[in-house]
mmCIF file of C-alpha atoms and ligand atoms in Angstrom:
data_model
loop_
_atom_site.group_PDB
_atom_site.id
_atom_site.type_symbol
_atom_site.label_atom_id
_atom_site.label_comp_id
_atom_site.label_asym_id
_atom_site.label_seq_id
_atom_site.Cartn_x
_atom_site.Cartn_y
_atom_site.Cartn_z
ATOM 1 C CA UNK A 1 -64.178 81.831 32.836
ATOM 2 C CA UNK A 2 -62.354 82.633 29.478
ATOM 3 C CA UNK A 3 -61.785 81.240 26.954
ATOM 4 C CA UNK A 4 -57.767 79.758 26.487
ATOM 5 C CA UNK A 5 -55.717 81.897 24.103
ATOM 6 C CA UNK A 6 -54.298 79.202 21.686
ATOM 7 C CA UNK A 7 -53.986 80.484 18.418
ATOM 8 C CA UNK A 8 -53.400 78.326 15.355
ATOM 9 C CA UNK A 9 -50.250 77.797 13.432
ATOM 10 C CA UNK A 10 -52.020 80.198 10.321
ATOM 11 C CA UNK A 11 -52.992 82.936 12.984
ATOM 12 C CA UNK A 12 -49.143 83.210 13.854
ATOM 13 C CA UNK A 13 -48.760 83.708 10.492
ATOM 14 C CA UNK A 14 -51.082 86.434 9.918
ATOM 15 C CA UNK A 15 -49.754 88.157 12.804
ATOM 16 C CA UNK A 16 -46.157 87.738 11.511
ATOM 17 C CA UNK A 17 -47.187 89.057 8.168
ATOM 18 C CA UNK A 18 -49.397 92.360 9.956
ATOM 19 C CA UNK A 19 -46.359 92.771 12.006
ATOM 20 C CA UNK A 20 -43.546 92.584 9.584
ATOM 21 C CA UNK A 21 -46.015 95.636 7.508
ATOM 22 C CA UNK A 22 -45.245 97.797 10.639
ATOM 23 C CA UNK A 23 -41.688 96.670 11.296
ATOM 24 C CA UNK A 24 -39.409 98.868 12.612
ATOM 25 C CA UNK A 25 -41.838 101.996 12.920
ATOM 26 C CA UNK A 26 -42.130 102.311 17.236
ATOM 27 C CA UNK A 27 -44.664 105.291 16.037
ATOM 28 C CA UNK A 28 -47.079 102.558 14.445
ATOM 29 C CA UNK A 29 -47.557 100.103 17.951
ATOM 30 C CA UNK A 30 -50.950 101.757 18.885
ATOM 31 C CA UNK A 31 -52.069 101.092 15.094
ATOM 32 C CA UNK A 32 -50.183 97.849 15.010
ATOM 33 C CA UNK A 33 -52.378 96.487 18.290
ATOM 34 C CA UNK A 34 -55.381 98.034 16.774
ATOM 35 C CA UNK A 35 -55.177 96.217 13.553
ATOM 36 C CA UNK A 36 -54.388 92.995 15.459
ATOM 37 C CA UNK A 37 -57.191 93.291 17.523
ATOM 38 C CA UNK A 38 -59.060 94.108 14.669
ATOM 39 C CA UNK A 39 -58.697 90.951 12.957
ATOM 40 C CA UNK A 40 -59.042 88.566 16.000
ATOM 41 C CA UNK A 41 -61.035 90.520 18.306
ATOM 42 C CA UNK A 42 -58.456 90.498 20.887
ATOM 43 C CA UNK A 43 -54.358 90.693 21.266
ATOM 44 C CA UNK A 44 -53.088 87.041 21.474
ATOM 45 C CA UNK A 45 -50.722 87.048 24.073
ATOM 46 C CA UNK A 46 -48.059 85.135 21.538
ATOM 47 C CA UNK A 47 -47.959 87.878 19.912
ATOM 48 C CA UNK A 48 -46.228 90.618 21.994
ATOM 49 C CA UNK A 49 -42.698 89.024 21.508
ATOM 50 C CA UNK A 50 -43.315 89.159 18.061
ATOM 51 C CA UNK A 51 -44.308 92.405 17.905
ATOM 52 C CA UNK A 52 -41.773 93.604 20.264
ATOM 53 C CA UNK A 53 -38.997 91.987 18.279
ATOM 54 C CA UNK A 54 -40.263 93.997 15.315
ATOM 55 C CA UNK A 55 -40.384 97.150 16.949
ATOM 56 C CA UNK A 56 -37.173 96.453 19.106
ATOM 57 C CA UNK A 57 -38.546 96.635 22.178
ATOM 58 C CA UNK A 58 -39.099 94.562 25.628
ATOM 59 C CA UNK A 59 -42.208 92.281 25.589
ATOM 60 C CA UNK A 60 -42.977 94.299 28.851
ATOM 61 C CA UNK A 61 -42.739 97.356 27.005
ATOM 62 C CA UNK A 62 -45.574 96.317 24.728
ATOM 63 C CA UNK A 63 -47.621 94.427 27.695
ATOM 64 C CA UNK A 64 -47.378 97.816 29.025
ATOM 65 C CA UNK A 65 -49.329 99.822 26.238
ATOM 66 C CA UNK A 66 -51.620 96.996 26.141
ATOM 67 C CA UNK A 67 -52.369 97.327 29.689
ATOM 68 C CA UNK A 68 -52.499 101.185 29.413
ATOM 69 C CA UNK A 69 -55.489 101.598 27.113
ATOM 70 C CA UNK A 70 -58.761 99.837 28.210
ATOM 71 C CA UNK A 71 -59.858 99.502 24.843
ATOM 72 C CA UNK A 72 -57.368 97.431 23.789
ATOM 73 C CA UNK A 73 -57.873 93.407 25.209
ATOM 74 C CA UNK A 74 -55.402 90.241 25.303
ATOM 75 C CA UNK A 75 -58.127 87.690 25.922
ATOM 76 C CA UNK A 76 -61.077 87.504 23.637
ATOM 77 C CA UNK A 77 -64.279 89.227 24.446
ATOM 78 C CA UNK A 78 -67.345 88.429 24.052
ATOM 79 C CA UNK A 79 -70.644 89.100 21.190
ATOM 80 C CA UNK A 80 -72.214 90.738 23.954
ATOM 81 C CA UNK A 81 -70.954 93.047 26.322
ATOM 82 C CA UNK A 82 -72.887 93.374 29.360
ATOM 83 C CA UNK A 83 -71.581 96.258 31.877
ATOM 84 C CA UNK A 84 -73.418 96.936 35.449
ATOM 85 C CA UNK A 85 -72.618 100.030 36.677
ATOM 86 C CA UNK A 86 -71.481 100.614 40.203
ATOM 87 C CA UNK A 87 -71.449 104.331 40.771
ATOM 88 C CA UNK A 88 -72.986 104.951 44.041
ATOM 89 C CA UNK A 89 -76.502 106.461 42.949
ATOM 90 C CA UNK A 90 -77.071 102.530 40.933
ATOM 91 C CA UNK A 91 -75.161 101.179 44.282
ATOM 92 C CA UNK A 92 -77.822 103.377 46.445
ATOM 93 C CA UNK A 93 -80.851 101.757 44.757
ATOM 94 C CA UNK A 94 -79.466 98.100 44.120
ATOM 95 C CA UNK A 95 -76.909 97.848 42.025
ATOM 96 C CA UNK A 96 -75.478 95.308 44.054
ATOM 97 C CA UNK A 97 -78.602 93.190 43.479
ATOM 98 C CA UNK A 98 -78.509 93.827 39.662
ATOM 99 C CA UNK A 99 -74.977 92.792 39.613
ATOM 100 C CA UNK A 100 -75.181 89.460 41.642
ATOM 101 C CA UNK A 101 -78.581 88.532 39.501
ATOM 102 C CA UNK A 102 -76.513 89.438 36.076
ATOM 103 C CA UNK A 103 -73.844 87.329 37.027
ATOM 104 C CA UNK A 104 -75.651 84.292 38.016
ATOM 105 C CA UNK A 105 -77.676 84.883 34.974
ATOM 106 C CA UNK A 106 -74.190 84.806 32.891
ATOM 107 C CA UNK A 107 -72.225 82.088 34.841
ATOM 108 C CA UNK A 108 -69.301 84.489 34.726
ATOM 109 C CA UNK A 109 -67.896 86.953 37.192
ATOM 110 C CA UNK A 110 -67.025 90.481 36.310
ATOM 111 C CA UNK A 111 -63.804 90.668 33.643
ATOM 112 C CA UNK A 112 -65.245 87.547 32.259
ATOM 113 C CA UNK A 113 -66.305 86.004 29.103
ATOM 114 C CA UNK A 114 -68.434 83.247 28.756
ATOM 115 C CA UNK A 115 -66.326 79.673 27.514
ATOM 116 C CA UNK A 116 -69.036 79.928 24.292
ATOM 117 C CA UNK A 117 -67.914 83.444 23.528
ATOM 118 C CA UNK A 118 -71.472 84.894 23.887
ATOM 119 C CA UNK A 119 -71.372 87.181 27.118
ATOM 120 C CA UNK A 120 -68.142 89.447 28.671
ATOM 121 C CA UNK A 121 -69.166 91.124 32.111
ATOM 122 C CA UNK A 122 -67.728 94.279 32.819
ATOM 123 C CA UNK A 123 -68.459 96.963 35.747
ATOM 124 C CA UNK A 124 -68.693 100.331 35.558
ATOM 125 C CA UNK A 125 -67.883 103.577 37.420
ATOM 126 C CA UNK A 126 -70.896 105.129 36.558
ATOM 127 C CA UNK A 127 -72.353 105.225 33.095
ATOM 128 C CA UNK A 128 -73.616 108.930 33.703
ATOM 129 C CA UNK A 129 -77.457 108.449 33.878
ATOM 130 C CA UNK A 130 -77.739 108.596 37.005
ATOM 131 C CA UNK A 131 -81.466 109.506 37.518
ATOM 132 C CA UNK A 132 -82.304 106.226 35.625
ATOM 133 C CA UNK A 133 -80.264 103.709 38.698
ATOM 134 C CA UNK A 134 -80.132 101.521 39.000
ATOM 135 C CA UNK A 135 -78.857 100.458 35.210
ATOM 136 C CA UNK A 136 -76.855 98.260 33.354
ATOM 137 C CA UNK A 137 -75.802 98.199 29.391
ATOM 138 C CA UNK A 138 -76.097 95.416 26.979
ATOM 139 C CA UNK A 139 -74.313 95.711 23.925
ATOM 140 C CA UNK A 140 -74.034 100.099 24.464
ATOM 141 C CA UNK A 141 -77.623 100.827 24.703
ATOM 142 C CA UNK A 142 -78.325 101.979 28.478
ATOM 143 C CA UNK A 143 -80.995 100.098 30.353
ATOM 144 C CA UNK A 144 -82.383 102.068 33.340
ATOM 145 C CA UNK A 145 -84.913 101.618 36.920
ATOM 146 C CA UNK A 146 -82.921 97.893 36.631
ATOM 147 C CA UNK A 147 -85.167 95.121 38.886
ATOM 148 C CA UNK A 148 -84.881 91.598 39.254
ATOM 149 C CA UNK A 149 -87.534 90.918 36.906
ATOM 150 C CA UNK A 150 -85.952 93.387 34.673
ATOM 151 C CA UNK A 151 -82.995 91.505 34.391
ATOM 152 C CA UNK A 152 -84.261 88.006 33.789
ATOM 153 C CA UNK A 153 -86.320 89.422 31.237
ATOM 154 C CA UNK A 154 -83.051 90.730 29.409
ATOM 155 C CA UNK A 155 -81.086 87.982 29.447
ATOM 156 C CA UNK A 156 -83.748 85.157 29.095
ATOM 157 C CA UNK A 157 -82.225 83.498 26.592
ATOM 158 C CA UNK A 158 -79.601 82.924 28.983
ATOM 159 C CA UNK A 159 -79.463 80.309 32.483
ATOM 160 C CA UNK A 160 -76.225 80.190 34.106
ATOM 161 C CA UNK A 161 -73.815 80.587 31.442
ATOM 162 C CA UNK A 162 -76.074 77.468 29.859
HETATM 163 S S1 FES B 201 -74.071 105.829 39.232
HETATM 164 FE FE1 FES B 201 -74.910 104.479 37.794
HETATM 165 S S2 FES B 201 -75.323 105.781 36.139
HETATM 166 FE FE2 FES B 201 -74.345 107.069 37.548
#
């Protein structure tokens, strides 16, 4: 579950003010976004009309670049990234498992971040260690031969999303 993406009266100021800095320049969206996300962690969703207006563009146009590059986020994420991969040598050796144990774990389901901003779930294609499967990363340092036990142990400071 995420959080809701209400921003304050003084964030839609600051976005107005990082936006009207890049006005009219189409060539500056990409560091536009960046900058935004920058300073809130994600994209509010309020403000792609404003930044489309700016750049004279379609809200959609903007959604679109958004939507294009993963890195870039319109809900916020959380202080902890967790990814499980799926790739089929993790899948092979219970990755499946791994994935249903992080989750309860969490309280949240994959493309989710927890309602205190703590955890974001994400899944993988394969994270490229394969001999180590099955694994998962917390916060981009790899954790391989993943169990049950293995997990609980990582996230023990953690109960169903508690
Ligand atoms: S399949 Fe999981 S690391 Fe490659």
């Amino acid at each position: 579950m995420s959080k809701a993406t209400t921003i304050t009266e003084v964030e839609l100021a600051r976005i107005d003010t990082i936006v009207s800095e890049h006005s009219r320049q189409k060539w500056a969206m990409i560091p536009l976004l960046q900058k935004i996300q920058n300073e809130f962690g994600y994209i509010p969703p309020q403000s792609i009309p404003i930044i489309a207006r700016s750049l004279g563009l379609f809200p959609s146009q903007v959604q679109g670049v958004i939507s294009f590059y993963a890195q870039l986020y319109t809900q916020p994420r959380g202080r902890t990234v967790v990814r499980v991969c799926r790739g089929t040598a993790c899948h092979v050796r219970g990755g499946k498992t791994i994935l249903k144990l992080v989750k309860r774990r969490l309280g949240i389901e994959e493309g989710e971040t927890s309602p205190d901003l703590e955890y974001t779930l994400e899944t993988v294609a394969c994270i490229g260690v394969c001999a180590l499967a099955p694994n998962i990363v917390v916060s981009d340092h790899v954790h391989g031969h993943m169990n049950p036990k293995k997990v609980e142990q990582l996230l023990k400071n953690r109960d169903g999303g508690a």
